[in-house]
PDB file of C-alpha atoms in Angstrom:
ATOM      1  CA  GLY N  13      13.816  22.591   9.176  1.00  0.00           C
ATOM      2  CA  ASP N  14      16.808  22.209   6.856  1.00  0.00           C
ATOM      3  CA  VAL N  15      17.043  24.428   3.768  1.00  0.00           C
ATOM      4  CA  ILE N  16      18.690  23.076   0.606  1.00  0.00           C
ATOM      5  CA  LEU N  17      20.011  25.697  -1.827  1.00  0.00           C
ATOM      6  CA  VAL N  18      20.338  24.507  -5.432  1.00  0.00           C
ATOM      7  CA  SER N  19      23.007  26.470  -7.279  1.00  0.00           C
ATOM      8  CA  GLU N  20      22.384  28.648 -10.286  1.00  0.00           C
ATOM      9  CA  GLY N  21      22.935  26.625 -13.470  1.00  0.00           C
ATOM     10  CA  HIS N  22      22.766  23.230 -11.757  1.00  0.00           C
ATOM     11  CA  ALA N  23      21.218  20.435 -13.868  1.00  0.00           C
ATOM     12  CA  GLU N  24      19.771  17.054 -12.969  1.00  0.00           C
ATOM     13  CA  THR N  25      18.425  14.360 -15.284  1.00  0.00           C
ATOM     14  CA  ILE N  26      16.207  11.715 -13.723  1.00  0.00           C
ATOM     15  CA  THR N  27      15.128   8.597 -15.576  1.00  0.00           C
ATOM     16  CA  THR N  28      13.236   6.454 -13.068  1.00  0.00           C
ATOM     17  CA  ALA N  29      10.239   6.744 -10.763  1.00  0.00           C
ATOM     18  CA  GLY N  30      11.185   8.378  -7.462  1.00  0.00           C
ATOM     19  CA  ALA N  31      14.709   9.190  -8.636  1.00  0.00           C
ATOM     20  CA  ILE N  32      14.496  12.305  -6.461  1.00  0.00           C
ATOM     21  CA  ALA N  33      12.871  11.267  -3.184  1.00  0.00           C
ATOM     22  CA  LEU N  34      11.589  14.048  -0.945  1.00  0.00           C
ATOM     23  CA  ASP N  35      11.261  11.845   2.114  1.00  0.00           C
ATOM     24  CA  VAL N  36      12.483  14.033   4.994  1.00  0.00           C
ATOM     25  CA  ALA N  37       9.718  16.015   6.669  1.00  0.00           C
ATOM     26  CA  GLY N  38       9.982  19.780   6.926  1.00  0.00           C
ATOM     27  CA  ILE N  39      12.726  20.495   4.386  1.00  0.00           C
ATOM     28  CA  THR N  40      12.747  23.429   1.966  1.00  0.00           C
ATOM     29  CA  ILE N  41      14.407  23.322  -1.463  1.00  0.00           C
ATOM     30  CA  ILE N  42      15.228  26.723  -2.951  1.00  0.00           C
ATOM     31  CA  CYS N  43      16.439  26.887  -6.562  1.00  0.00           C
ATOM     32  CA  LEU N  44      18.637  29.948  -7.054  1.00  0.00           C
ATOM     33  CA  GLY N  45      18.947  32.011 -10.226  1.00  0.00           C
ATOM     34  CA  SER N  46      16.425  33.179 -12.791  1.00  0.00           C
ATOM     35  CA  GLY N  47      15.651  32.744 -16.478  1.00  0.00           C
ATOM     36  CA  ALA N  48      18.062  30.463 -18.329  1.00  0.00           C
ATOM     37  CA  ALA N  49      20.313  30.328 -15.255  1.00  0.00           C
ATOM     38  CA  ARG N  50      17.720  28.527 -13.148  1.00  0.00           C
ATOM     39  CA  PRO N  51      18.540  25.019 -11.963  1.00  0.00           C
ATOM     40  CA  THR N  52      16.843  22.419 -14.191  1.00  0.00           C
ATOM     41  CA  VAL N  53      15.443  18.962 -13.608  1.00  0.00           C
ATOM     42  CA  THR N  54      14.898  16.991 -16.823  1.00  0.00           C
ATOM     43  CA  PHE N  55      12.579  13.999 -16.619  1.00  0.00           C
ATOM     44  CA  GLY N  56      13.019  10.863 -18.674  1.00  0.00           C
ATOM     45  CA  SER N  57      14.125  10.050 -22.181  1.00  0.00           C
ATOM     46  CA  THR N  58      13.275   6.359 -21.887  1.00  0.00           C
ATOM     47  CA  ASP N  59      10.907   6.049 -18.913  1.00  0.00           C
ATOM     48  CA  ASN N  60       7.700   8.078 -18.774  1.00  0.00           C
ATOM     49  CA  THR N  61       7.309   7.355 -15.031  1.00  0.00           C
ATOM     50  CA  ALA N  62      10.455   9.295 -14.051  1.00  0.00           C
ATOM     51  CA  SER N  63       9.497  11.431 -11.075  1.00  0.00           C
ATOM     52  CA  ILE N  64      10.165  13.516  -8.019  1.00  0.00           C
ATOM     53  CA  LEU N  65       8.370  11.544  -5.301  1.00  0.00           C
ATOM     54  CA  VAL N  66       7.073  13.406  -2.244  1.00  0.00           C
ATOM     55  CA  THR N  67       6.452  11.046   0.677  1.00  0.00           C
ATOM     56  CA  ALA N  68       7.130  13.233   3.729  1.00  0.00           C
ATOM     57  CA  ALA N  69       4.991  16.052   5.112  1.00  0.00           C
ATOM     58  CA  ASN N  70       5.650  19.791   5.235  1.00  0.00           C
ATOM     59  CA  ILE N  71       8.046  20.031   2.284  1.00  0.00           C
ATOM     60  CA  THR N  72       8.478  23.209   0.226  1.00  0.00           C
ATOM     61  CA  TRP N  73       9.972  23.506  -3.289  1.00  0.00           C
ATOM     62  CA  ILE N  74      10.692  26.996  -4.666  1.00  0.00           C
ATOM     63  CA  GLY N  75      11.874  27.887  -8.164  1.00  0.00           C
ATOM     64  CA  GLY N  76      13.746  26.000 -10.844  1.00  0.00           C
ATOM     65  CA  LEU N  77      12.697  24.705 -14.242  1.00  0.00           C
ATOM     66  CA  LEU N  78      11.254  21.209 -14.703  1.00  0.00           C
ATOM     67  CA  ILE N  79      11.436  19.772 -18.235  1.00  0.00           C
ATOM     68  CA  ALA N  80       9.536  16.826 -19.763  1.00  0.00           C
ATOM     69  CA  ASN N  81      11.898  14.908 -22.042  1.00  0.00           C
ATOM     70  CA  ASP N  82       9.767  11.799 -22.620  1.00  0.00           C
ATOM     71  CA  ASP N  83       6.381  11.774 -24.276  1.00  0.00           C
ATOM     72  CA  ALA N  84       3.250  11.183 -22.168  1.00  0.00           C
ATOM     73  CA  MET N  85       5.026  11.337 -18.803  1.00  0.00           C
ATOM     74  CA  THR N  86       2.493  10.300 -16.182  1.00  0.00           C
ATOM     75  CA  ASN N  87       3.623  11.785 -12.865  1.00  0.00           C
ATOM     76  CA  PRO N  88       6.733  14.002 -12.927  1.00  0.00           C
ATOM     77  CA  ILE N  89       5.831  15.461  -9.519  1.00  0.00           C
ATOM     78  CA  HIS N  90       4.081  12.741  -7.519  1.00  0.00           C
ATOM     79  CA  VAL N  91       2.717  14.031  -4.214  1.00  0.00           C
ATOM     80  CA  GLN N  92       1.891  11.416  -1.572  1.00  0.00           C
ATOM     81  CA  ALA N  93       2.097  13.491   1.617  1.00  0.00           C
ATOM     82  CA  ALA N  94       0.391  16.404   3.342  1.00  0.00           C
ATOM     83  CA  ASP N  95       1.306  20.094   3.347  1.00  0.00           C
ATOM     84  CA  PHE N  96       3.454  20.065   0.223  1.00  0.00           C
ATOM     85  CA  SER N  97       4.051  23.471  -1.346  1.00  0.00           C
ATOM     86  CA  ILE N  98       5.587  24.061  -4.781  1.00  0.00           C
ATOM     87  CA  GLU N  99       6.274  27.142  -6.880  1.00  0.00           C
ATOM     88  CA  THR N 100       7.944  26.303 -10.191  1.00  0.00           C
ATOM     89  CA  THR N 101       7.861  26.244 -14.003  1.00  0.00           C
ATOM     90  CA  PHE N 102       7.145  23.079 -15.982  1.00  0.00           C
ATOM     91  CA  ARG N 103       8.025  22.934 -19.689  1.00  0.00           C
ATOM     92  CA  ASP N 104       7.359  20.445 -22.473  1.00  0.00           C
ATOM     93  CA  THR N 105      10.251  19.879 -24.875  1.00  0.00           C
ATOM     94  CA  SER N 106       8.250  19.948 -28.123  1.00  0.00           C
ATOM     95  CA  SER N 107       4.872  19.051 -29.624  1.00  0.00           C
ATOM     96  CA  THR N 108       6.038  15.431 -29.876  1.00  0.00           C
ATOM     97  CA  VAL N 109       7.691  15.293 -26.454  1.00  0.00           C
ATOM     98  CA  GLU N 110       5.257  16.484 -23.817  1.00  0.00           C
ATOM     99  CA  ALA N 111       3.997  15.230 -20.480  1.00  0.00           C
ATOM    100  CA  ALA N 112       0.528  13.926 -19.763  1.00  0.00           C
ATOM    101  CA  ARG N 113       0.649  16.216 -16.720  1.00  0.00           C
ATOM    102  CA  ALA N 114       3.042  17.964 -14.352  1.00  0.00           C
ATOM    103  CA  ILE N 115       1.559  17.045 -10.957  1.00  0.00           C
ATOM    104  CA  LEU N 116      -0.276  13.951  -9.719  1.00  0.00           C
ATOM    105  CA  THR N 117      -1.476  13.447  -6.139  1.00  0.00           C
ATOM    106  CA  THR N 118      -2.791  10.676  -3.962  1.00  0.00           C
ATOM    107  CA  ALA N 119      -5.445  11.160  -1.297  1.00  0.00           C
ATOM    108  CA  ALA N 120      -2.650  11.752   1.237  1.00  0.00           C
ATOM    109  CA  ALA N 121      -1.810  15.120  -0.358  1.00  0.00           C
ATOM    110  CA  GLU N 122      -3.917  17.251   1.958  1.00  0.00           C
ATOM    111  CA  ARG N 123      -3.438  21.030   2.141  1.00  0.00           C
ATOM    112  CA  LEU N 124      -1.499  21.109  -1.122  1.00  0.00           C
ATOM    113  CA  THR N 125      -0.278  24.513  -2.353  1.00  0.00           C
ATOM    114  CA  VAL N 126       0.727  24.934  -6.008  1.00  0.00           C
ATOM    115  CA  ARG N 127       1.989  27.929  -7.970  1.00  0.00           C
ATOM    116  CA  LEU N 128       2.667  26.469 -11.420  1.00  0.00           C
ATOM    117  CA  ARG N 129       3.663  28.034 -14.718  1.00  0.00           C
ATOM    118  CA  TYR N 130       2.962  25.385 -17.363  1.00  0.00           C
ATOM    119  CA  GLU N 131       4.693  26.012 -20.700  1.00  0.00           C
ATOM    120  CA  GLY N 132       3.050  23.447 -22.936  1.00  0.00           C
ATOM    121  CA  GLN N 133       2.535  22.970 -26.654  1.00  0.00           C
ATOM    122  CA  THR N 134      -0.457  23.662 -28.887  1.00  0.00           C
ATOM    123  CA  GLY N 135       0.442  21.158 -31.598  1.00  0.00           C
ATOM    124  CA  GLY N 136       0.774  17.973 -29.554  1.00  0.00           C
ATOM    125  CA  ASP N 137      -1.721  15.513 -28.139  1.00  0.00           C
ATOM    126  CA  ALA N 138      -0.089  13.985 -25.036  1.00  0.00           C
ATOM    127  CA  CYS N 139      -1.101  16.576 -22.424  1.00  0.00           C
ATOM    128  CA  VAL N 140      -4.207  15.450 -20.550  1.00  0.00           C
ATOM    129  CA  ASN N 141      -4.105  17.981 -17.719  1.00  0.00           C
ATOM    130  CA  ALA N 142      -1.583  20.147 -15.929  1.00  0.00           C
ATOM    131  CA  ILE N 143      -2.614  18.865 -12.485  1.00  0.00           C
ATOM    132  CA  ARG N 144      -4.545  15.720 -11.543  1.00  0.00           C
ATOM    133  CA  LEU N 145      -5.931  15.665  -7.988  1.00  0.00           C
ATOM    134  CA  VAL N 146      -6.971  12.332  -6.467  1.00  0.00           C
ATOM    135  CA  GLY N 147      -8.836  12.751  -3.165  1.00  0.00           C
ATOM    136  CA  CYS N 148      -7.049  15.983  -2.359  1.00  0.00           C
ATOM    137  CA  ASP N 149      -8.518  18.134   0.431  1.00  0.00           C
ATOM    138  CA  GLU N 150      -7.850  21.809   1.243  1.00  0.00           C
ATOM    139  CA  ALA N 151      -5.815  22.541  -1.892  1.00  0.00           C
ATOM    140  CA  ASP N 152      -4.850  26.014  -3.118  1.00  0.00           C
ATOM    141  CA  ILE N 153      -3.948  25.894  -6.820  1.00  0.00           C
ATOM    142  CA  GLU N 154      -2.742  28.715  -9.056  1.00  0.00           C
ATOM    143  CA  VAL N 155      -1.843  27.891 -12.657  1.00  0.00           C
ATOM    144  CA  ASP N 156      -0.499  29.989 -15.508  1.00  0.00           C
ATOM    145  CA  PHE N 157      -1.222  27.547 -18.343  1.00  0.00           C
ATOM    146  CA  TYR N 158      -0.349  27.631 -22.023  1.00  0.00           C
ATOM    147  CA  GLY N 159      -0.905  24.550 -24.136  1.00  0.00           C
ATOM    148  CA  LYS N 160      -3.428  21.959 -25.237  1.00  0.00           C
ATOM    149  CA  ALA N 161      -4.990  19.973 -22.395  1.00  0.00           C
ATOM    150  CA  ARG N 162      -7.160  17.118 -23.692  1.00  0.00           C
ATOM    151  CA  THR N 163      -9.271  16.909 -20.522  1.00  0.00           C
ATOM    152  CA  ALA N 164      -8.756  20.057 -18.440  1.00  0.00           C
ATOM    153  CA  VAL N 165      -6.115  22.237 -16.860  1.00  0.00           C
ATOM    154  CA  VAL N 166      -7.007  20.826 -13.426  1.00  0.00           C
ATOM    155  CA  GLU N 167      -8.803  17.493 -13.114  1.00  0.00           C
ATOM    156  CA  PHE N 168     -10.305  15.756 -10.076  1.00  0.00           C
ATOM    157  CA  VAL N 169     -10.480  11.963 -10.482  1.00  0.00           C
ATOM    158  CA  THR N 170     -11.190   8.659  -8.697  1.00  0.00           C
ATOM    159  CA  THR N 171     -11.620   9.950  -5.117  1.00  0.00           C
ATOM    160  CA  LEU N 172     -13.637  12.961  -4.007  1.00  0.00           C
ATOM    161  CA  CYS N 173     -11.686  16.205  -3.531  1.00  0.00           C
ATOM    162  CA  THR N 174     -13.005  18.848  -1.119  1.00  0.00           C
ATOM    163  CA  ASN N 175     -12.371  22.550  -0.537  1.00  0.00           C
ATOM    164  CA  VAL N 176     -10.124  23.040  -3.546  1.00  0.00           C
ATOM    165  CA  LYS N 177      -9.519  26.555  -4.847  1.00  0.00           C
ATOM    166  CA  VAL N 178      -8.277  26.936  -8.438  1.00  0.00           C
ATOM    167  CA  ARG N 179      -7.353  30.210 -10.068  1.00  0.00           C
ATOM    168  CA  GLY N 180      -4.952  31.527 -12.684  1.00  0.00           C
ATOM    169  CA  ARG N 181      -4.592  32.416 -16.331  1.00  0.00           C
ATOM    170  CA  PHE N 182      -5.306  29.810 -18.980  1.00  0.00           C
ATOM    171  CA  TYR N 183      -4.728  29.585 -22.706  1.00  0.00           C
ATOM    172  CA  VAL N 184      -6.061  26.210 -23.794  1.00  0.00           C
ATOM    173  CA  SER N 185      -5.720  25.510 -27.502  1.00  0.00           C
ATOM    174  CA  GLY N 186      -8.653  23.940 -29.345  1.00  0.00           C
ATOM    175  CA  THR N 187      -8.923  20.156 -29.408  1.00  0.00           C
ATOM    176  CA  THR N 188     -10.246  17.654 -31.912  1.00  0.00           C
ATOM    177  CA  ASP N 189     -11.862  15.610 -29.140  1.00  0.00           C
ATOM    178  CA  ASP N 190     -15.632  15.724 -29.682  1.00  0.00           C
ATOM    179  CA  VAL N 191     -16.348  15.460 -25.947  1.00  0.00           C
ATOM    180  CA  ILE N 192     -13.940  17.908 -24.375  1.00  0.00           C
ATOM    181  CA  ALA N 193     -14.490  21.643 -24.811  1.00  0.00           C
ATOM    182  CA  GLY N 194     -11.451  23.562 -25.993  1.00  0.00           C
ATOM    183  CA  ASP N 195     -11.645  26.068 -23.150  1.00  0.00           C
ATOM    184  CA  MET N 196     -12.210  23.649 -20.259  1.00  0.00           C
ATOM    185  CA  VAL N 197     -10.483  24.741 -17.062  1.00  0.00           C
ATOM    186  CA  ILE N 198     -11.696  22.349 -14.362  1.00  0.00           C
ATOM    187  CA  CYS N 199     -13.490  19.025 -14.524  1.00  0.00           C
ATOM    188  CA  ASP N 200     -14.571  16.467 -11.948  1.00  0.00           C
ATOM    189  CA  ASP N 201     -15.381  12.865 -12.821  1.00  0.00           C
ATOM    190  CA  THR N 202     -15.208  11.399  -9.303  1.00  0.00           C
ATOM    191  CA  THR N 203     -18.928  10.670  -9.362  1.00  0.00           C
ATOM    192  CA  GLY N 204     -18.946   9.186 -12.842  1.00  0.00           C
ATOM    193  CA  LYS N 205     -20.163  12.335 -14.555  1.00  0.00           C
ATOM    194  CA  TRP N 206     -18.631  15.549 -15.806  1.00  0.00           C
ATOM    195  CA  ILE N 207     -19.014  18.709 -13.783  1.00  0.00           C
ATOM    196  CA  VAL N 208     -17.391  21.349 -15.921  1.00  0.00           C
ATOM    197  CA  THR N 209     -16.303  24.924 -15.470  1.00  0.00           C
ATOM    198  CA  THR N 210     -15.502  26.713 -18.709  1.00  0.00           C
ATOM    199  CA  GLY N 211     -14.595  30.210 -19.738  1.00  0.00           C
ATOM    200  CA  SER N 212     -12.895  32.133 -22.463  1.00  0.00           C
ATOM    201  CA  PRO N 213      -9.115  31.634 -22.440  1.00  0.00           C
ATOM    202  CA  THR N 214      -7.062  34.677 -21.430  1.00  0.00           C
TER     203      THR N 214
END
């Protein structure tokens, strides 16, 4: 039940996996401020596995700015527990320094709630997806995406996901990949085949 208030202008740089460990059930982190005054968490510079690791249930994260500062970062927000809720902005540094994704789950991440503004790049090639769900059930996902996702904005992989709702606004830049459509929003390869939802970017 504790609430942690992160001060306006506060900055953290994390360089290893699980450097911020959200391991106490039921806490809420509220990042104060807006715009350039928001608290920031910068991931990496030498380790593309630098992450916020969520291992306890019923945790809420509100606000702040998360920044990818190492190319092809694999799991900046790594969710391994149920009932995690996050509302935040994720930003790539440049077209040569961008994450593979912002959020990765395990099958333990049931009832996930995400409100994500993803400020990507259109000139890079590292972004695979904004969110990768692995065996996630009962998820409610809203994404405001700008960038170039090589696979999809939201991808389901490895383990079946059920009852997942995805909505938002997407601008997905064209890709040179001959397989992946430039306007792909959601894809599912958990059964070894592509099930694709596409639509004109907005």
